Amino acid sequence: MTKLKLFSIAGFTSAMLAISAVAIAANGPHDKAIKARQAMFQSYSFNLGILGAMAKEDRPYDAAVATEAANNLSAAANFGQSQMWPQGSDNATEGNATNRALPVIWETFPAITEKAEALKTAVAALVPAAGESLDALQGVMGDVGASCKGCHDDYRAEKK
Ligand code: HEC
């Protein structure tokens, strides 16, 4: 009887350990930083999408809306990111929130900052062009898109 009781306590304890391991996996130490940088990228994407639709003439060109989107993208592209990329917050480390940040970011740091600078440069040209005319907007969109792709090609994992 006592033996059986002890056995079931051990079973219960290991079940609890298994539950807490799951809890850790769902709530990793870097998840807030991962979520914050992903929100930043979502903001890039939302604002670039508005500008892209105008550039492709899928929606009417509107200088005020284009200026707002370009200013938003500029603000997001100039976010300080020093706390958004803690060591171990890559896509290969167990226990992190789902993310696509390749470990090479940390292995070759600060190489990635060149890609972030390329985006800032492209967006600096976008801001005045966006409100100027459709022609001017169309003229700079390629560089902005290329700066996103330039970083993704080297530092972001493919979608699984
Ligand atoms: C300096 C490098 C870099 C630049 C520049 C960059 N990205 Fe990314 N992007 C990444 C990395 C790395 C990830 C993966 C981050 C993660 O999953 O934690 C990512 C993820 C994303 C995501 C997915 C976010 C999510 O919710 O998981 C989107 C959307 C995105 N980027 C859009 C853009 C757009 C649009 C631009 C250009 C305006 C851009 N990115 C510029 C590196 C970059």
PDB file of C-alpha atoms and ligand atoms in Angstrom:
ATOM      1  CA  MET A   1       0.000   0.000   0.000  1.00  0.00           C
ATOM      2  CA  THR A   2       2.714   2.481   1.043  1.00  0.00           C
ATOM      3  CA  LYS A   3       4.782   1.410  -1.931  1.00  0.00           C
ATOM      4  CA  LEU A   4       1.896   2.065  -4.284  1.00  0.00           C
ATOM      5  CA  LYS A   5       1.351   5.501  -2.733  1.00  0.00           C
ATOM      6  CA  LEU A   6       5.013   6.449  -3.194  1.00  0.00           C
ATOM      7  CA  PHE A   7       4.877   5.252  -6.761  1.00  0.00           C
ATOM      8  CA  SER A   8       1.869   7.372  -7.557  1.00  0.00           C
ATOM      9  CA  ILE A   9       3.461  10.433  -5.974  1.00  0.00           C
ATOM     10  CA  ALA A  10       6.485   9.929  -8.224  1.00  0.00           C
ATOM     11  CA  GLY A  11       4.155   9.615 -11.194  1.00  0.00           C
ATOM     12  CA  PHE A  12       2.381  12.773 -10.222  1.00  0.00           C
ATOM     13  CA  THR A  13       5.665  14.656  -9.801  1.00  0.00           C
ATOM     14  CA  SER A  14       6.942  13.650 -13.213  1.00  0.00           C
ATOM     15  CA  ALA A  15       3.616  14.665 -14.741  1.00  0.00           C
ATOM     16  CA  MET A  16       4.009  18.082 -13.082  1.00  0.00           C
ATOM     17  CA  LEU A  17       7.546  18.392 -14.426  1.00  0.00           C
ATOM     18  CA  ALA A  18       6.286  17.602 -17.903  1.00  0.00           C
ATOM     19  CA  ILE A  19       3.606  20.288 -17.558  1.00  0.00           C
ATOM     20  CA  SER A  20       6.114  22.905 -16.404  1.00  0.00           C
ATOM     21  CA  ALA A  21       8.428  22.016 -19.315  1.00  0.00           C
ATOM     22  CA  VAL A  22       5.546  22.747 -21.672  1.00  0.00           C
ATOM     23  CA  ALA A  23       4.872  26.008 -19.833  1.00  0.00           C
ATOM     24  CA  ILE A  24       8.521  27.041 -20.287  1.00  0.00           C
ATOM     25  CA  ALA A  25       8.391  26.241 -23.983  1.00  0.00           C
ATOM     26  CA  ALA A  26       5.316  28.408 -24.378  1.00  0.00           C
ATOM     27  CA  ASN A  27       6.821  31.255 -22.394  1.00  0.00           C
ATOM     28  CA  GLY A  28      10.533  31.490 -23.115  1.00  0.00           C
ATOM     29  CA  PRO A  29      12.935  34.020 -21.611  1.00  0.00           C
ATOM     30  CA  HIS A  30      13.220  35.996 -24.887  1.00  0.00           C
ATOM     31  CA  ASP A  31       9.615  35.908 -26.042  1.00  0.00           C
ATOM     32  CA  LYS A  32       8.890  39.562 -25.291  1.00  0.00           C
ATOM     33  CA  ALA A  33      11.884  40.711 -27.318  1.00  0.00           C
ATOM     34  CA  ILE A  34      10.931  38.354 -30.163  1.00  0.00           C
ATOM     35  CA  LYS A  35       7.344  39.654 -30.155  1.00  0.00           C
ATOM     36  CA  ALA A  36       8.542  43.269 -30.076  1.00  0.00           C
ATOM     37  CA  ARG A  37      10.804  42.890 -33.098  1.00  0.00           C
ATOM     38  CA  GLN A  38       8.123  40.977 -34.990  1.00  0.00           C
ATOM     39  CA  ALA A  39       5.646  43.788 -34.241  1.00  0.00           C
ATOM     40  CA  MET A  40       8.213  46.239 -35.614  1.00  0.00           C
ATOM     41  CA  PHE A  41       8.492  44.195 -38.818  1.00  0.00           C
ATOM     42  CA  GLN A  42       4.694  43.963 -39.084  1.00  0.00           C
ATOM     43  CA  SER A  43       4.631  47.730 -38.928  1.00  0.00           C
ATOM     44  CA  TYR A  44       7.230  47.926 -41.728  1.00  0.00           C
ATOM     45  CA  SER A  45       5.115  45.580 -43.778  1.00  0.00           C
ATOM     46  CA  PHE A  46       1.783  47.363 -43.160  1.00  0.00           C
ATOM     47  CA  ASN A  47       3.114  50.758 -44.178  1.00  0.00           C
ATOM     48  CA  LEU A  48       5.147  49.468 -47.106  1.00  0.00           C
ATOM     49  CA  GLY A  49       2.025  47.649 -48.295  1.00  0.00           C
ATOM     50  CA  ILE A  50       0.086  50.924 -48.506  1.00  0.00           C
ATOM     51  CA  LEU A  51       2.889  52.537 -50.492  1.00  0.00           C
ATOM     52  CA  GLY A  52       3.298  49.478 -52.692  1.00  0.00           C
ATOM     53  CA  ALA A  53      -0.401  49.452 -53.570  1.00  0.00           C
ATOM     54  CA  MET A  54      -0.179  53.110 -54.641  1.00  0.00           C
ATOM     55  CA  ALA A  55       3.029  52.549 -56.585  1.00  0.00           C
ATOM     56  CA  LYS A  56       1.420  49.656 -58.455  1.00  0.00           C
ATOM     57  CA  GLU A  57      -1.695  51.776 -58.967  1.00  0.00           C
ATOM     58  CA  ASP A  58      -3.863  49.241 -57.147  1.00  0.00           C
ATOM     59  CA  ARG A  59      -5.174  52.156 -55.079  1.00  0.00           C
ATOM     60  CA  PRO A  60      -5.288  55.851 -55.953  1.00  0.00           C
ATOM     61  CA  TYR A  61      -2.221  57.904 -55.142  1.00  0.00           C
ATOM     62  CA  ASP A  62      -2.867  60.133 -52.126  1.00  0.00           C
ATOM     63  CA  ALA A  63       0.024  62.388 -51.115  1.00  0.00           C
ATOM     64  CA  ALA A  64      -1.115  62.764 -47.496  1.00  0.00           C
ATOM     65  CA  VAL A  65      -1.617  59.039 -46.925  1.00  0.00           C
ATOM     66  CA  ALA A  66       1.656  58.235 -48.701  1.00  0.00           C
ATOM     67  CA  THR A  67       3.477  60.749 -46.520  1.00  0.00           C
ATOM     68  CA  GLU A  68       1.953  59.274 -43.376  1.00  0.00           C
ATOM     69  CA  ALA A  69       2.907  55.723 -44.366  1.00  0.00           C
ATOM     70  CA  ALA A  70       6.444  56.786 -45.288  1.00  0.00           C
ATOM     71  CA  ASN A  71       6.844  58.665 -41.992  1.00  0.00           C
ATOM     72  CA  ASN A  72       5.565  55.628 -40.075  1.00  0.00           C
ATOM     73  CA  LEU A  73       7.977  53.352 -41.907  1.00  0.00           C
ATOM     74  CA  SER A  74      10.779  55.795 -41.196  1.00  0.00           C
ATOM     75  CA  ALA A  75       9.940  55.871 -37.483  1.00  0.00           C
ATOM     76  CA  ALA A  76       9.863  52.068 -37.324  1.00  0.00           C
ATOM     77  CA  ALA A  77      13.073  51.720 -39.362  1.00  0.00           C
ATOM     78  CA  ASN A  78      14.789  54.030 -36.878  1.00  0.00           C
ATOM     79  CA  PHE A  79      13.677  52.171 -33.746  1.00  0.00           C
ATOM     80  CA  GLY A  80      16.509  51.408 -31.334  1.00  0.00           C
ATOM     81  CA  GLN A  81      16.840  47.614 -31.461  1.00  0.00           C
ATOM     82  CA  SER A  82      19.572  46.920 -28.932  1.00  0.00           C
ATOM     83  CA  GLN A  83      17.169  45.049 -26.610  1.00  0.00           C
ATOM     84  CA  MET A  84      15.204  43.249 -29.334  1.00  0.00           C
ATOM     85  CA  TRP A  85      17.861  40.685 -30.261  1.00  0.00           C
ATOM     86  CA  PRO A  86      19.110  39.028 -27.046  1.00  0.00           C
ATOM     87  CA  GLN A  87      21.649  36.242 -27.432  1.00  0.00           C
ATOM     88  CA  GLY A  88      19.753  32.941 -27.702  1.00  0.00           C
ATOM     89  CA  SER A  89      16.602  34.431 -29.245  1.00  0.00           C
ATOM     90  CA  ASP A  90      17.265  32.739 -32.608  1.00  0.00           C
ATOM     91  CA  ASN A  91      15.101  30.177 -34.389  1.00  0.00           C
ATOM     92  CA  ALA A  92      17.402  27.252 -33.475  1.00  0.00           C
ATOM     93  CA  THR A  93      17.288  27.599 -29.689  1.00  0.00           C
ATOM     94  CA  GLU A  94      14.664  25.499 -27.900  1.00  0.00           C
ATOM     95  CA  GLY A  95      12.015  27.250 -25.862  1.00  0.00           C
ATOM     96  CA  ASN A  96      11.718  30.443 -27.894  1.00  0.00           C
ATOM     97  CA  ALA A  97       8.504  31.774 -29.346  1.00  0.00           C
ATOM     98  CA  THR A  98       8.247  30.819 -33.016  1.00  0.00           C
ATOM     99  CA  ASN A  99      10.613  33.019 -34.965  1.00  0.00           C
ATOM    100  CA  ARG A 100      12.739  33.067 -38.111  1.00  0.00           C
ATOM    101  CA  ALA A 101      15.879  34.824 -36.889  1.00  0.00           C
ATOM    102  CA  LEU A 102      18.866  32.762 -38.067  1.00  0.00           C
ATOM    103  CA  PRO A 103      21.741  32.143 -35.604  1.00  0.00           C
ATOM    104  CA  VAL A 104      24.148  33.705 -38.166  1.00  0.00           C
ATOM    105  CA  ILE A 105      22.827  37.108 -36.988  1.00  0.00           C
ATOM    106  CA  TRP A 106      24.706  36.655 -33.689  1.00  0.00           C
ATOM    107  CA  GLU A 107      27.625  34.705 -35.170  1.00  0.00           C
ATOM    108  CA  THR A 108      28.533  37.526 -37.566  1.00  0.00           C
ATOM    109  CA  PHE A 109      27.271  40.515 -35.576  1.00  0.00           C
ATOM    110  CA  PRO A 110      27.491  43.452 -36.321  1.00  0.00           C
ATOM    111  CA  ALA A 111      27.327  42.568 -40.038  1.00  0.00           C
ATOM    112  CA  ILE A 112      23.503  42.697 -39.999  1.00  0.00           C
ATOM    113  CA  THR A 113      23.555  46.368 -38.967  1.00  0.00           C
ATOM    114  CA  GLU A 114      24.734  47.217 -42.510  1.00  0.00           C
ATOM    115  CA  LYS A 115      21.421  45.842 -43.784  1.00  0.00           C
ATOM    116  CA  ALA A 116      19.519  47.911 -41.243  1.00  0.00           C
ATOM    117  CA  GLU A 117      21.481  50.983 -42.400  1.00  0.00           C
ATOM    118  CA  ALA A 118      20.591  50.210 -46.031  1.00  0.00           C
ATOM    119  CA  LEU A 119      16.904  50.272 -45.067  1.00  0.00           C
ATOM    120  CA  LYS A 120      17.306  53.603 -43.247  1.00  0.00           C
ATOM    121  CA  THR A 121      19.029  55.104 -46.302  1.00  0.00           C
ATOM    122  CA  ALA A 122      16.309  53.886 -48.664  1.00  0.00           C
ATOM    123  CA  VAL A 123      13.569  55.157 -46.337  1.00  0.00           C
ATOM    124  CA  ALA A 124      15.270  58.563 -46.031  1.00  0.00           C
ATOM    125  CA  ALA A 125      14.832  58.929 -49.809  1.00  0.00           C
ATOM    126  CA  LEU A 126      11.285  57.561 -49.633  1.00  0.00           C
ATOM    127  CA  VAL A 127       9.983  60.150 -47.151  1.00  0.00           C
ATOM    128  CA  PRO A 128      10.209  63.247 -49.399  1.00  0.00           C
ATOM    129  CA  ALA A 129       9.366  61.281 -52.566  1.00  0.00           C
ATOM    130  CA  ALA A 130       6.184  59.752 -51.117  1.00  0.00           C
ATOM    131  CA  GLY A 131       4.414  63.105 -50.808  1.00  0.00           C
ATOM    132  CA  GLU A 132       5.854  64.603 -53.985  1.00  0.00           C
ATOM    133  CA  SER A 133       4.129  62.610 -56.730  1.00  0.00           C
ATOM    134  CA  LEU A 134       3.231  59.116 -57.868  1.00  0.00           C
ATOM    135  CA  ASP A 135       6.211  59.213 -60.214  1.00  0.00           C
ATOM    136  CA  ALA A 136       8.612  60.089 -57.423  1.00  0.00           C
ATOM    137  CA  LEU A 137       7.132  57.364 -55.194  1.00  0.00           C
ATOM    138  CA  GLN A 138       7.471  54.776 -57.957  1.00  0.00           C
ATOM    139  CA  GLY A 139      11.075  55.855 -58.445  1.00  0.00           C
ATOM    140  CA  VAL A 140      12.178  54.969 -54.905  1.00  0.00           C
ATOM    141  CA  MET A 141      10.064  51.948 -53.995  1.00  0.00           C
ATOM    142  CA  GLY A 142      12.442  49.469 -55.611  1.00  0.00           C
ATOM    143  CA  ASP A 143      15.303  50.478 -53.313  1.00  0.00           C
ATOM    144  CA  VAL A 144      13.165  50.112 -50.212  1.00  0.00           C
ATOM    145  CA  GLY A 145      11.942  46.654 -51.205  1.00  0.00           C
ATOM    146  CA  ALA A 146      15.483  45.606 -52.112  1.00  0.00           C
ATOM    147  CA  SER A 147      16.725  46.616 -48.672  1.00  0.00           C
ATOM    148  CA  CYS A 148      14.105  44.384 -47.009  1.00  0.00           C
ATOM    149  CA  LYS A 149      15.011  41.487 -49.272  1.00  0.00           C
ATOM    150  CA  GLY A 150      18.735  42.083 -48.813  1.00  0.00           C
ATOM    151  CA  CYS A 151      18.438  41.394 -45.111  1.00  0.00           C
ATOM    152  CA  HIS A 152      15.920  38.570 -45.383  1.00  0.00           C
ATOM    153  CA  ASP A 153      18.060  36.657 -47.875  1.00  0.00           C
ATOM    154  CA  ASP A 154      20.929  36.425 -45.387  1.00  0.00           C
ATOM    155  CA  TYR A 155      19.340  36.557 -41.963  1.00  0.00           C
ATOM    156  CA  ARG A 156      15.755  35.311 -42.055  1.00  0.00           C
ATOM    157  CA  ALA A 157      14.782  31.643 -42.301  1.00  0.00           C
ATOM    158  CA  GLU A 158      12.327  30.510 -44.956  1.00  0.00           C
ATOM    159  CA  LYS A 159       8.768  30.049 -43.774  1.00  0.00           C
ATOM    160  CA  LYS A 160       8.191  26.418 -42.734  1.00  0.00           C
TER     161      LYS A 160
HETATM  162  C1  HEC B   1      18.346  44.229 -40.872  1.00  0.00           C
HETATM  163  C2  HEC B   1      17.603  43.075 -41.337  1.00  0.00           C
HETATM  164  C3  HEC B   1      16.182  43.226 -41.795  1.00  0.00           C
HETATM  165  C4  HEC B   1      15.621  44.245 -42.538  1.00  0.00           C
HETATM  166  C5  HEC B   1      16.297  45.507 -43.097  1.00  0.00           C
HETATM  167  C6  HEC B   1      14.238  43.899 -42.726  1.00  0.00           C
HETATM  168  N1  HEC B   1      13.951  42.702 -42.123  1.00  0.00           N
HETATM  169 FE1  HEC B   1      12.147  41.819 -41.999  1.00  0.00          FE
HETATM  170  N2  HEC B   1      12.909  40.401 -40.763  1.00  0.00           N
HETATM  171  C7  HEC B   1      14.241  40.250 -40.457  1.00  0.00           C
HETATM  172  C8  HEC B   1      14.413  39.104 -39.569  1.00  0.00           C
HETATM  173  C9  HEC B   1      15.731  38.585 -39.016  1.00  0.00           C
HETATM  174  C10 HEC B   1      13.130  38.594 -39.355  1.00  0.00           C
HETATM  175  C11 HEC B   1      12.744  37.409 -38.456  1.00  0.00           C
HETATM  176  C12 HEC B   1      12.480  37.962 -37.036  1.00  0.00           C
HETATM  177  C13 HEC B   1      11.845  36.984 -36.084  1.00  0.00           C
HETATM  178  O1  HEC B   1      11.128  36.051 -36.513  1.00  0.00           O
HETATM  179  O2  HEC B   1      12.040  37.175 -34.864  1.00  0.00           O
HETATM  180  C14 HEC B   1      12.212  39.430 -40.116  1.00  0.00           C
HETATM  181  C15 HEC B   1      10.838  39.243 -40.145  1.00  0.00           C
HETATM  182  C16 HEC B   1       9.966  39.992 -40.910  1.00  0.00           C
HETATM  183  C17 HEC B   1       8.537  39.767 -40.956  1.00  0.00           C
HETATM  184  C18 HEC B   1       7.747  38.709 -40.185  1.00  0.00           C
HETATM  185  C19 HEC B   1       7.386  39.291 -38.811  1.00  0.00           C
HETATM  186  C20 HEC B   1       6.599  38.314 -37.931  1.00  0.00           C
HETATM  187  O3  HEC B   1       5.490  38.688 -37.472  1.00  0.00           O
HETATM  188  O4  HEC B   1       7.060  37.191 -37.711  1.00  0.00           O
HETATM  189  C21 HEC B   1       8.026  40.691 -41.855  1.00  0.00           C
HETATM  190  C22 HEC B   1       6.568  40.861 -42.245  1.00  0.00           C
HETATM  191  C23 HEC B   1       9.143  41.487 -42.331  1.00  0.00           C
HETATM  192  N3  HEC B   1      10.299  41.035 -41.735  1.00  0.00           N
HETATM  193  C24 HEC B   1       9.018  42.521 -43.218  1.00  0.00           C
HETATM  194  C25 HEC B   1      10.066  43.385 -43.559  1.00  0.00           C
HETATM  195  C26 HEC B   1       9.923  44.527 -44.448  1.00  0.00           C
HETATM  196  C27 HEC B   1       8.650  44.926 -45.157  1.00  0.00           C
HETATM  197  C28 HEC B   1      11.144  45.131 -44.499  1.00  0.00           C
HETATM  198  C29 HEC B   1      11.558  46.356 -45.270  1.00  0.00           C
HETATM  199  C30 HEC B   1      10.742  47.550 -45.141  1.00  0.00           C
HETATM  200  C31 HEC B   1      12.033  44.360 -43.639  1.00  0.00           C
HETATM  201  N4  HEC B   1      11.346  43.311 -43.092  1.00  0.00           N
HETATM  202  C32 HEC B   1      13.340  44.667 -43.428  1.00  0.00           C
HETATM  203  C33 HEC B   1      15.269  41.059 -40.873  1.00  0.00           C
HETATM  204  C34 HEC B   1      15.117  42.248 -41.560  1.00  0.00           C
END
